[in-house]
Short mmCIF file of C-alpha atoms in Angstrom, two decimals:
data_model
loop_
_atom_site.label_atom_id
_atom_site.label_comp_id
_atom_site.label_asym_id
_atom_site.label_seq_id
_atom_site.Cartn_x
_atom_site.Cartn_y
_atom_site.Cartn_z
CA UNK A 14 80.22 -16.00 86.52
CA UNK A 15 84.09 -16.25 85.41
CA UNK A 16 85.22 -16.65 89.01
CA UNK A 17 81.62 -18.88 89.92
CA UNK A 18 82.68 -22.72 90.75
CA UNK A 19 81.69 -24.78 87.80
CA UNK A 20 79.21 -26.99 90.03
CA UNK A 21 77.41 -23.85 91.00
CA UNK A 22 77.32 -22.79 87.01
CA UNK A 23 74.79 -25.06 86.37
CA UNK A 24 72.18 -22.74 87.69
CA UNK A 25 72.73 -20.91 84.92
CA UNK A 26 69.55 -22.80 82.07
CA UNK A 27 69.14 -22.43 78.30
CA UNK A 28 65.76 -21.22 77.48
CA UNK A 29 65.90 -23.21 74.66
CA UNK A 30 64.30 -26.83 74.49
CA UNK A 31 67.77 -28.85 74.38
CA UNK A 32 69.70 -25.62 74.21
CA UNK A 33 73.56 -25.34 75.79
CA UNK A 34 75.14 -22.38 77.84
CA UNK A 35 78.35 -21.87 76.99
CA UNK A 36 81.02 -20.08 77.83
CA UNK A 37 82.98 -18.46 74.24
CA UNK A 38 86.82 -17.02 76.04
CA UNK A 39 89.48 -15.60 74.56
CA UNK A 40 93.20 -17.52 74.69
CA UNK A 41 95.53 -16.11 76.79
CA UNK A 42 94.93 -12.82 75.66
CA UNK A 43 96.93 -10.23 77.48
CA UNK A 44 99.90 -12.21 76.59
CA UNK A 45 99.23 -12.50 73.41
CA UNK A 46 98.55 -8.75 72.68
CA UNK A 47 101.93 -8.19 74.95
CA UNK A 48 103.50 -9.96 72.08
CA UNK A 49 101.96 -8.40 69.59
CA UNK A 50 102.88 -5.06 70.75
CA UNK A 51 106.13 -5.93 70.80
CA UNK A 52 105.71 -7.54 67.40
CA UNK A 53 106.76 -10.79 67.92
CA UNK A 54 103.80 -13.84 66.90
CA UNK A 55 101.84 -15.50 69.40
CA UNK A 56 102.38 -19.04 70.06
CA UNK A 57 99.31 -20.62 69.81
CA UNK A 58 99.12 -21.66 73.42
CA UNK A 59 101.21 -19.39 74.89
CA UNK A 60 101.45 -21.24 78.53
CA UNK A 61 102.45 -24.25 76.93
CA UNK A 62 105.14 -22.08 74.98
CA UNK A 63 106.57 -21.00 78.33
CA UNK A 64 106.67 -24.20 80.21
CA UNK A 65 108.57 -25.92 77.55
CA UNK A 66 110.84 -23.23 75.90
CA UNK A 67 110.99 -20.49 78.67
CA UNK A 68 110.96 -22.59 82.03
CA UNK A 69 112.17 -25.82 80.02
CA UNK A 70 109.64 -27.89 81.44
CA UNK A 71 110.89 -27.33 84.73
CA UNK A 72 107.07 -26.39 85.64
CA UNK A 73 103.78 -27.64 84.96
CA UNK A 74 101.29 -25.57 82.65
CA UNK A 75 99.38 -23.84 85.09
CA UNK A 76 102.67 -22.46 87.02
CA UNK A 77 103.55 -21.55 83.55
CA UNK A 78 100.32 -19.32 83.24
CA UNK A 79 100.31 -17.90 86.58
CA UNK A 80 103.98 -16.60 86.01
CA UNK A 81 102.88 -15.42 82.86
CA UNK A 82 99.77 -13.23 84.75
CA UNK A 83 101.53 -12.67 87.48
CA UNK A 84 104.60 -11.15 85.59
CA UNK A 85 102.60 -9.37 83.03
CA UNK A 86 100.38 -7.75 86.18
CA UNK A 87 103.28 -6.76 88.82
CA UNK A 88 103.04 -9.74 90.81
CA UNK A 89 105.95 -10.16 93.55
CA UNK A 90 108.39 -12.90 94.21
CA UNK A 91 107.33 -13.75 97.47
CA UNK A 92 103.41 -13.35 96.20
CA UNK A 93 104.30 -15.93 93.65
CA UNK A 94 105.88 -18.26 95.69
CA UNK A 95 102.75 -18.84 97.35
CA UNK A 96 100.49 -19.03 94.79
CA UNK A 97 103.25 -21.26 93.01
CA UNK A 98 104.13 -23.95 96.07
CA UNK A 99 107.66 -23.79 94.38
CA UNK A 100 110.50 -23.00 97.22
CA UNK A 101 111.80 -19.37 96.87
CA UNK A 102 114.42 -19.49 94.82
CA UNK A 103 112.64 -21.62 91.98
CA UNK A 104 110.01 -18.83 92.56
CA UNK A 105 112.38 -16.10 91.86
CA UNK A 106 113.93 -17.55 88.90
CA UNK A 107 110.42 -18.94 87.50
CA UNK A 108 109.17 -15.31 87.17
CA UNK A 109 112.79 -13.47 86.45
CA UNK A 110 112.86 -16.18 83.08
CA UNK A 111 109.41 -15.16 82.09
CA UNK A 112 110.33 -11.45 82.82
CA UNK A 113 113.08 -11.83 80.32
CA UNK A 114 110.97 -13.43 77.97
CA UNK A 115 108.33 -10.72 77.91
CA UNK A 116 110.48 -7.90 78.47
CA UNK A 117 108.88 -7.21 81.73
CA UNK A 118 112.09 -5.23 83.32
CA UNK A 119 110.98 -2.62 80.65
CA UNK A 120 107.12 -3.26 81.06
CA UNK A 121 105.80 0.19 82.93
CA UNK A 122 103.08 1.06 84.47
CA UNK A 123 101.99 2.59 81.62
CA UNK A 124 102.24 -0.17 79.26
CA UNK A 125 100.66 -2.90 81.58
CA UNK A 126 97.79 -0.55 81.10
CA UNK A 127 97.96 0.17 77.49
CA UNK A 128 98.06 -4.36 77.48
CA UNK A 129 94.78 -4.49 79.84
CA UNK A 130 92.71 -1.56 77.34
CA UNK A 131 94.02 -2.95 74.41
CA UNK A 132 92.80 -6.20 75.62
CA UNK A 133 89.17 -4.79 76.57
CA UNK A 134 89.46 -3.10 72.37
CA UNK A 135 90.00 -6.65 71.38
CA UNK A 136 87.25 -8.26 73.57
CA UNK A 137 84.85 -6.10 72.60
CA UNK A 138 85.02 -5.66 69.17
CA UNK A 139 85.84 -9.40 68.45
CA UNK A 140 82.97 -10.68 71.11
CA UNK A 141 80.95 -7.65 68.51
CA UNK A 142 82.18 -9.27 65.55
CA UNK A 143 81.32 -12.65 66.72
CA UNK A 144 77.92 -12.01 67.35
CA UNK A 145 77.13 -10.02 63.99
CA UNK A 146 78.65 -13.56 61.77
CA UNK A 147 76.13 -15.64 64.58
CA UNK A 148 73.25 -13.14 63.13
CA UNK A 149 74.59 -13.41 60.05
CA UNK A 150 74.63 -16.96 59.45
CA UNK A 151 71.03 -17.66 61.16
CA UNK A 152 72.53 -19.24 64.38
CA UNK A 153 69.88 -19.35 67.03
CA UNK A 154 71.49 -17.91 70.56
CA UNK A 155 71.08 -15.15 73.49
CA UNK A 156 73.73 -13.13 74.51
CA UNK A 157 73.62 -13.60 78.35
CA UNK A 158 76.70 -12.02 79.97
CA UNK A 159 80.24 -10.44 78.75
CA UNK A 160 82.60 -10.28 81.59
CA UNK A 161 86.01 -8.69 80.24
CA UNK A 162 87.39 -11.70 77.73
CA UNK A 163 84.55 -14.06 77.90
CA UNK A 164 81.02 -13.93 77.21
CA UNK A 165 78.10 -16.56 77.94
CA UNK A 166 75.46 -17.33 75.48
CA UNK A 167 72.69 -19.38 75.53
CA UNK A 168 72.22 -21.67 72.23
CA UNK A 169 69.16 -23.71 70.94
CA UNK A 170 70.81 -26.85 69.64
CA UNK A 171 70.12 -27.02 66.11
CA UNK A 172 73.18 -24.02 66.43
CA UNK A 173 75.57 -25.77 68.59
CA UNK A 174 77.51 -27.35 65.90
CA UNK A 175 77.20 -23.96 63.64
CA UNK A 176 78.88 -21.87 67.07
CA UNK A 177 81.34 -24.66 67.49
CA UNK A 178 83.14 -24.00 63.92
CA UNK A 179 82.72 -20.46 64.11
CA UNK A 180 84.74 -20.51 67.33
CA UNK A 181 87.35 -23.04 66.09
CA UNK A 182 88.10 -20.43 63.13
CA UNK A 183 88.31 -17.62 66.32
CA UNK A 184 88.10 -13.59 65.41
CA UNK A 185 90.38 -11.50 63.13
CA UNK A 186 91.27 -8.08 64.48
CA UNK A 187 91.55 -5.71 61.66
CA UNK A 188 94.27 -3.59 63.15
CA UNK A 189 96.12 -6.03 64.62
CA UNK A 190 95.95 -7.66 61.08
CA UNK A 191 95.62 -11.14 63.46
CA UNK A 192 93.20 -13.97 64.59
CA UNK A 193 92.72 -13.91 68.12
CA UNK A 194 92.15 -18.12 69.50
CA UNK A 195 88.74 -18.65 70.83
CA UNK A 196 87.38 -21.72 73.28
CA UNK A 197 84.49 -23.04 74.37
CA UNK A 198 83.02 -24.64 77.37
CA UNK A 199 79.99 -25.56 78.38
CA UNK A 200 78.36 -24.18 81.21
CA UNK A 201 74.85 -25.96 81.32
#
């Protein structure tokens, strides 16, 4: 499902007379608990952060977020380069500033793993969390799918608007003592 085209996602029907699938993801989360373990504050979007105060707008968005992956995850220069389309040594220094920025010199193996479980924590007990206020608060849905930090539910439409809210507000993770951003698309 997360790495499905979107044209083929519409396979994918609510059972519910008018209903929506949607897709409920977490924002830039390994970043954001990367931060947080380093106790600095998240950003609110984080890519955005980096293109303009990191890489001074010298890249667009999404180069912005693949440097951040790809620098949080062990990616190499010459990896990024192609992923990027930037010439090599805009490449280089793309991924050395958000290196710096992150602290990746430091970043072991170790800790990149300690980022990805912590992440799975999160997803789980916030996706958890979600799903007991949905119950809670009479929202009408089915849990279809939870693939690592996003999960697809179906939702009869009287409940849209309800879900919509709820994810605006995103989920508050007790021992993190923060709210972790939430969006929504729809699938179907």
């Amino acid at each position: 499902i997360l790495t499905m085209r979107k044209d083929l996602r519409a396979v994918l029907k609510s059972r519910y007379d008018g209903g929506k699938v949607v897709q409920i993801d977490f924002t830039s989360l390994e970043p954001r608990i990367l931060l947080l373990m380093e106790g600095q504050e998240a950003p609110e979007d984080i890519y955005e952060y980096i293109k303009i105060d990191v890489l001074e707008n010298k890249v667009t968005r999404s180069v912005a977020k693949s440097a951040t992956l790809g620098a949080i995850f062990g990616i190499s220069s010459k990896k990024f380069q192609e992923i990027s389309g930037l010439d090599d040594k805009v490449s280089r220094d793309v991924l050395r500033q958000v290196r710096k920025y992150f602290k990746i010199p430091d970043l072991s193996k170790k800790l990149r793993e300690e980022v990805q479980s912590s992440c799975v924590d999160v997803s789980l007990l916030g996706f958890s969390d979600l799903i007991n206020t949905f119950r809670s608060t009479d929202i009408i849905f089915e849990p279809l799918f939870l693939i690592h930090d996003s999960i697809v539910i179906d939702i009869a439409p009287k409940s849209f608007e309800k879900i919509l809210e709820l994810v605006k507000k995103g989920v508050y993770n007790k021992k993190l003592q923060t709210i972790f951003p939430l969006t929504l698309e729809e699938i179907h």
